mmCIF file of C-alpha atoms in Angstrom:
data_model
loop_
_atom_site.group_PDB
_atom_site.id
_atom_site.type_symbol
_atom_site.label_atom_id
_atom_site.label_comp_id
_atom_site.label_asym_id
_atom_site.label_seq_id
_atom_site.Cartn_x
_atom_site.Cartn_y
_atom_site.Cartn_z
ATOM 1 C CA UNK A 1 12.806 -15.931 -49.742
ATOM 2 C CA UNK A 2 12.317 -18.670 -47.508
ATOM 3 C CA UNK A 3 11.795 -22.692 -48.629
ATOM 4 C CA UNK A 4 8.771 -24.659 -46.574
ATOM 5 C CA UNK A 5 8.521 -27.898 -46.604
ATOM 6 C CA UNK A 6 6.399 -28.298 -49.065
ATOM 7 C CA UNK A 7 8.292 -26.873 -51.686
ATOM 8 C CA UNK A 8 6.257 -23.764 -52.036
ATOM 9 C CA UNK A 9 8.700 -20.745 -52.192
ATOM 10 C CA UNK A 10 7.185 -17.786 -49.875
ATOM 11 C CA UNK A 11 8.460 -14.355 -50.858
ATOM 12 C CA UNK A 12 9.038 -12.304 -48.184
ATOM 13 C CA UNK A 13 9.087 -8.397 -47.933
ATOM 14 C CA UNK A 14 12.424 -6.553 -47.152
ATOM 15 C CA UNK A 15 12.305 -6.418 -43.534
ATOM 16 C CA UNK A 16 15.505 -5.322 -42.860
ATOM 17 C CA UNK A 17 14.682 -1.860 -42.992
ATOM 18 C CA UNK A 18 10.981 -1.744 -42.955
ATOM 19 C CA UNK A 19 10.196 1.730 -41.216
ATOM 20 C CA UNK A 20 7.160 1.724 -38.778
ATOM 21 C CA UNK A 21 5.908 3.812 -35.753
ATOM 22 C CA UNK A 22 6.114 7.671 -35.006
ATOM 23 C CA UNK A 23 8.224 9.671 -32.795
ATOM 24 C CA UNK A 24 7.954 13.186 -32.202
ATOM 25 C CA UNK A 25 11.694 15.339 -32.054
ATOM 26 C CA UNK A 26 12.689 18.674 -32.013
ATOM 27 C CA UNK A 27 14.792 20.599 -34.801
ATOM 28 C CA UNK A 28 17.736 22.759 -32.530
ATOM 29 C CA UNK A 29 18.673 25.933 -33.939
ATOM 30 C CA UNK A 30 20.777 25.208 -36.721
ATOM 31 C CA UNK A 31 17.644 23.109 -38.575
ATOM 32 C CA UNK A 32 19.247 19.213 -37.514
ATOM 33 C CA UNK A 33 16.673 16.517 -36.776
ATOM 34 C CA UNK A 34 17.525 13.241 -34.502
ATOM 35 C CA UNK A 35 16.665 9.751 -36.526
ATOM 36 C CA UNK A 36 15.010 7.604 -34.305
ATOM 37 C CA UNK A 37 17.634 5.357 -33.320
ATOM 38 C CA UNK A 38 16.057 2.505 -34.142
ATOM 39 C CA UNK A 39 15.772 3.718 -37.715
ATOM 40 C CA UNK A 40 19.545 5.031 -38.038
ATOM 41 C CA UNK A 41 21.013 0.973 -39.334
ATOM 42 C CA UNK A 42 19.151 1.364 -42.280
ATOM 43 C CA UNK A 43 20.828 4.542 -43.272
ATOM 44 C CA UNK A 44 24.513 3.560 -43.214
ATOM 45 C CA UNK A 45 25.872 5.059 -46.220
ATOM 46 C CA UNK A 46 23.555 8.539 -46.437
ATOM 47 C CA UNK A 47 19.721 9.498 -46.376
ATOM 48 C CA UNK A 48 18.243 11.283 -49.007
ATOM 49 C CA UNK A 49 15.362 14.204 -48.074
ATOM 50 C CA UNK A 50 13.171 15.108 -50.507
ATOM 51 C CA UNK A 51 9.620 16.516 -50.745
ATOM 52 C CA UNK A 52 6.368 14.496 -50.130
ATOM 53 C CA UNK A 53 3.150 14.908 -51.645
ATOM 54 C CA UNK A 54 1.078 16.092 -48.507
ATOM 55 C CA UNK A 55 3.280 18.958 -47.357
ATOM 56 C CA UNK A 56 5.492 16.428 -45.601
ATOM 57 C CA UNK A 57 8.749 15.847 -46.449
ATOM 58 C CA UNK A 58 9.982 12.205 -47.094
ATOM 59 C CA UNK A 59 13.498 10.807 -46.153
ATOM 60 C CA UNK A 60 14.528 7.394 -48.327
ATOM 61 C CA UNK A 61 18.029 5.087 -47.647
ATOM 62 C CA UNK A 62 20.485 5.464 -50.686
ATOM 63 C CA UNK A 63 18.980 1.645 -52.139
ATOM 64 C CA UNK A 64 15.478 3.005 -52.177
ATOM 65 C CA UNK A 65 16.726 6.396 -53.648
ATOM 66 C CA UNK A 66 18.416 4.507 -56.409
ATOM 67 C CA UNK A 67 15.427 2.485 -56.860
ATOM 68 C CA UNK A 68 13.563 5.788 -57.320
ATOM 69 C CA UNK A 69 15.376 7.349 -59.248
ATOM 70 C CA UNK A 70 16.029 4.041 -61.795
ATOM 71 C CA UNK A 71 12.065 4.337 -61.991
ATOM 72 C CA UNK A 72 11.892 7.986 -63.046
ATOM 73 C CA UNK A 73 14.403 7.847 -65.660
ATOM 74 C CA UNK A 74 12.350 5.118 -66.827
ATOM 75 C CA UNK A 75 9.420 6.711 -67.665
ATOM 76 C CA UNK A 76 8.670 9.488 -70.808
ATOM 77 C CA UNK A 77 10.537 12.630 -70.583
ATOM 78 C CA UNK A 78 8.174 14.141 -73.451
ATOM 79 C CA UNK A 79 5.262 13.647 -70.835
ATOM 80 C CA UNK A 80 4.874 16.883 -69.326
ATOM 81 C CA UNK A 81 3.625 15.147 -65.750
ATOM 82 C CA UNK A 82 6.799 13.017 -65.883
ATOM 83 C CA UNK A 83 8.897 16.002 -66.034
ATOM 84 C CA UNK A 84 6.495 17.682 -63.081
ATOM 85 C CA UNK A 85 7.391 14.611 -61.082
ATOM 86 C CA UNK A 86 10.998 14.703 -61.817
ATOM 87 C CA UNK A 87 11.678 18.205 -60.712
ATOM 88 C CA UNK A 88 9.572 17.624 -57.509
ATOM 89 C CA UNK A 89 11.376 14.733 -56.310
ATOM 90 C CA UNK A 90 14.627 15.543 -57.642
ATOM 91 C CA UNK A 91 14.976 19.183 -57.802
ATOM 92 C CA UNK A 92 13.863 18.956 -54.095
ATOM 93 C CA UNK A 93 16.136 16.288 -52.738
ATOM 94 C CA UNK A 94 19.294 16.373 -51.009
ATOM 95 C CA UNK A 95 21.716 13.723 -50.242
ATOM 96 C CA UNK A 96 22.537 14.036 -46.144
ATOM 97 C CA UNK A 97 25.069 12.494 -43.787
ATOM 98 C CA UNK A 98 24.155 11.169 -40.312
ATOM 99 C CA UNK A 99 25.881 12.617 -37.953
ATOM 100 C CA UNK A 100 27.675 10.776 -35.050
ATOM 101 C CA UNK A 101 24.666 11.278 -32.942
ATOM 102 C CA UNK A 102 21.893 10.222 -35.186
ATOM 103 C CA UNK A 103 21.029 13.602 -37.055
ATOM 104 C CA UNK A 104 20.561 15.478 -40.099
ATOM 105 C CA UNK A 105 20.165 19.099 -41.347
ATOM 106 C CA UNK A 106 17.278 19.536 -42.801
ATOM 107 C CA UNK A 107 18.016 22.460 -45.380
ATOM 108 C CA UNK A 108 16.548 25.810 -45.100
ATOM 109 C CA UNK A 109 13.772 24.990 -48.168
ATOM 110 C CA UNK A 110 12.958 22.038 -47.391
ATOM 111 C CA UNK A 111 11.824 23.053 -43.673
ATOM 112 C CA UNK A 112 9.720 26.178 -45.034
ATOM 113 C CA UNK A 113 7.837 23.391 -47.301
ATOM 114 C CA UNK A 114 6.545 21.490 -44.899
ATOM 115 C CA UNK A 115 6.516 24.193 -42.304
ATOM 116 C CA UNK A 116 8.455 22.750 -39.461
ATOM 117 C CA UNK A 117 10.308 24.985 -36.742
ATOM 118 C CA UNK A 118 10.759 23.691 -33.363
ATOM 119 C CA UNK A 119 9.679 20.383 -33.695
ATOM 120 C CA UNK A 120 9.037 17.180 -35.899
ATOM 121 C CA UNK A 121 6.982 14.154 -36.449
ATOM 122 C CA UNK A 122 8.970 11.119 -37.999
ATOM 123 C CA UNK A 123 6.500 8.765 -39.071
ATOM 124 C CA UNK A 124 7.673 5.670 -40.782
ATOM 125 C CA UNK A 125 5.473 4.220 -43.408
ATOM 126 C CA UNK A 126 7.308 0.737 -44.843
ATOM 127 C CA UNK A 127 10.349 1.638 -46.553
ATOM 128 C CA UNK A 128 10.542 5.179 -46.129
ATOM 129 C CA UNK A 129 10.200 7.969 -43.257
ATOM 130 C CA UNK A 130 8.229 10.511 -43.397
ATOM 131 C CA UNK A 131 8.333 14.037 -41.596
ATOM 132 C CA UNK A 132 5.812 15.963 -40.506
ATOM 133 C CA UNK A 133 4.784 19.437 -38.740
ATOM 134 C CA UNK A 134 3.311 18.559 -35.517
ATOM 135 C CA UNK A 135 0.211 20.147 -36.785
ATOM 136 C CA UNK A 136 -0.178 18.649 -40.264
ATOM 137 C CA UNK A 137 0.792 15.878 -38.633
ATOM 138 C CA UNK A 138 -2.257 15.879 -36.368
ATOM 139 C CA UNK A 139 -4.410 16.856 -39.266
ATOM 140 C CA UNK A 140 -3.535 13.520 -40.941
ATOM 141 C CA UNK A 141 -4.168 11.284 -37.927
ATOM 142 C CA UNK A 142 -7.501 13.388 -37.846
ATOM 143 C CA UNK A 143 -8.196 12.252 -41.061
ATOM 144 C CA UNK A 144 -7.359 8.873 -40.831
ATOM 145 C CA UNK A 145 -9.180 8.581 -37.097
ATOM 146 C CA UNK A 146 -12.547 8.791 -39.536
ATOM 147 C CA UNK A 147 -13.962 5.452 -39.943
ATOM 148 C CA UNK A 148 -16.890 6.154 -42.356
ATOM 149 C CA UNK A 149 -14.473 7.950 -44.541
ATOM 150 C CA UNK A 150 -11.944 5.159 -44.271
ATOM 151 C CA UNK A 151 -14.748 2.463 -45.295
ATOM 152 C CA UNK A 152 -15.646 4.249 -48.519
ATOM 153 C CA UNK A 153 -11.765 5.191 -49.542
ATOM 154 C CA UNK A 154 -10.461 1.528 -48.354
ATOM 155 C CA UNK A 155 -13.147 -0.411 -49.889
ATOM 156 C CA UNK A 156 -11.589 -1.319 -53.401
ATOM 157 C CA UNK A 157 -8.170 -2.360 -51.491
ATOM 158 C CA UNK A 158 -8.228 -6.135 -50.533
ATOM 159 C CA UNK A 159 -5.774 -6.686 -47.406
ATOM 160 C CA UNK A 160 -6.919 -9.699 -46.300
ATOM 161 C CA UNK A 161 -4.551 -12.362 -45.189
#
């Protein structure tokens, strides 16, 4: 929060680990992924992997896990959808260590899911990471790259400054 002069209080967003940009990396043979090293600060204690919802696999710091997880538990556990949503993001999730060069093993599972092999795309989107097969990847930017499509999804959303 900052103070202007005027005595209007401006929130401001967590920036300190606000996740932007993609970088492509490849997985070596044992299944480890290098962080982007300017992402590695914000995940000083651990990472936690879990799955996305687009075949992509999403990597969170330990606050934002928390935060996640406070959220689920949270919500009705006699709702069938909540408890859908609770085994995909929990069942699926794994609490990692960065190693002293800036990666993680991504398990076995979690790699078949979103199909990656060789190599990665870490894409980060605010305040987590995502990862990506090169080719789903590409799909997405496809996608995305379509500006008629983007007019009619993007209309309700008001960004404006």
């Amino acid at each position: 929060m900052e103070r202007r002069t005027s005595g209007v209080l401006v929130l401001r967003p967590r920036l300190e680990h606000m996740f932007l940009g993609q970088y492509r990396h490849n997985l070596d043979e044992k299944g480890r992924l290098t962080i982007p090293a300017r992402f590695r600060d914000s995940f000083v204690d651990s990472a936690f992997l879990t799955q996305g919802f687009d075949r992509n696999l999403r990597l969170l710091t330990e606050s934002d896990f928390t935060i996640l997880y406070q959220k689920l538990n949270q919500l009705n556990t006699t709702d069938s959808t909540t408890r859908d949503l609770r085994r995909l993001l929990l069942a699926n999730a794994q609490q990692l260590e960065i190693d002293r060069i800036g990666r993680i093993l991504v398990p076995q599972f979690l790699r078949e899911f979103a199909g990656l092999n060789n190599e990665a795309v870490i894409v980060g989107v605010g305040e987590s990471v995502e990862i990506w097969s090169p080719e789903a990847w590409e799909a997405q930017v496809l996608r995305l790259q379509d500006a008629e499509a983007n007019a009619q999804r993007f209309a309700a959303v008001d960004l404006s400054l």
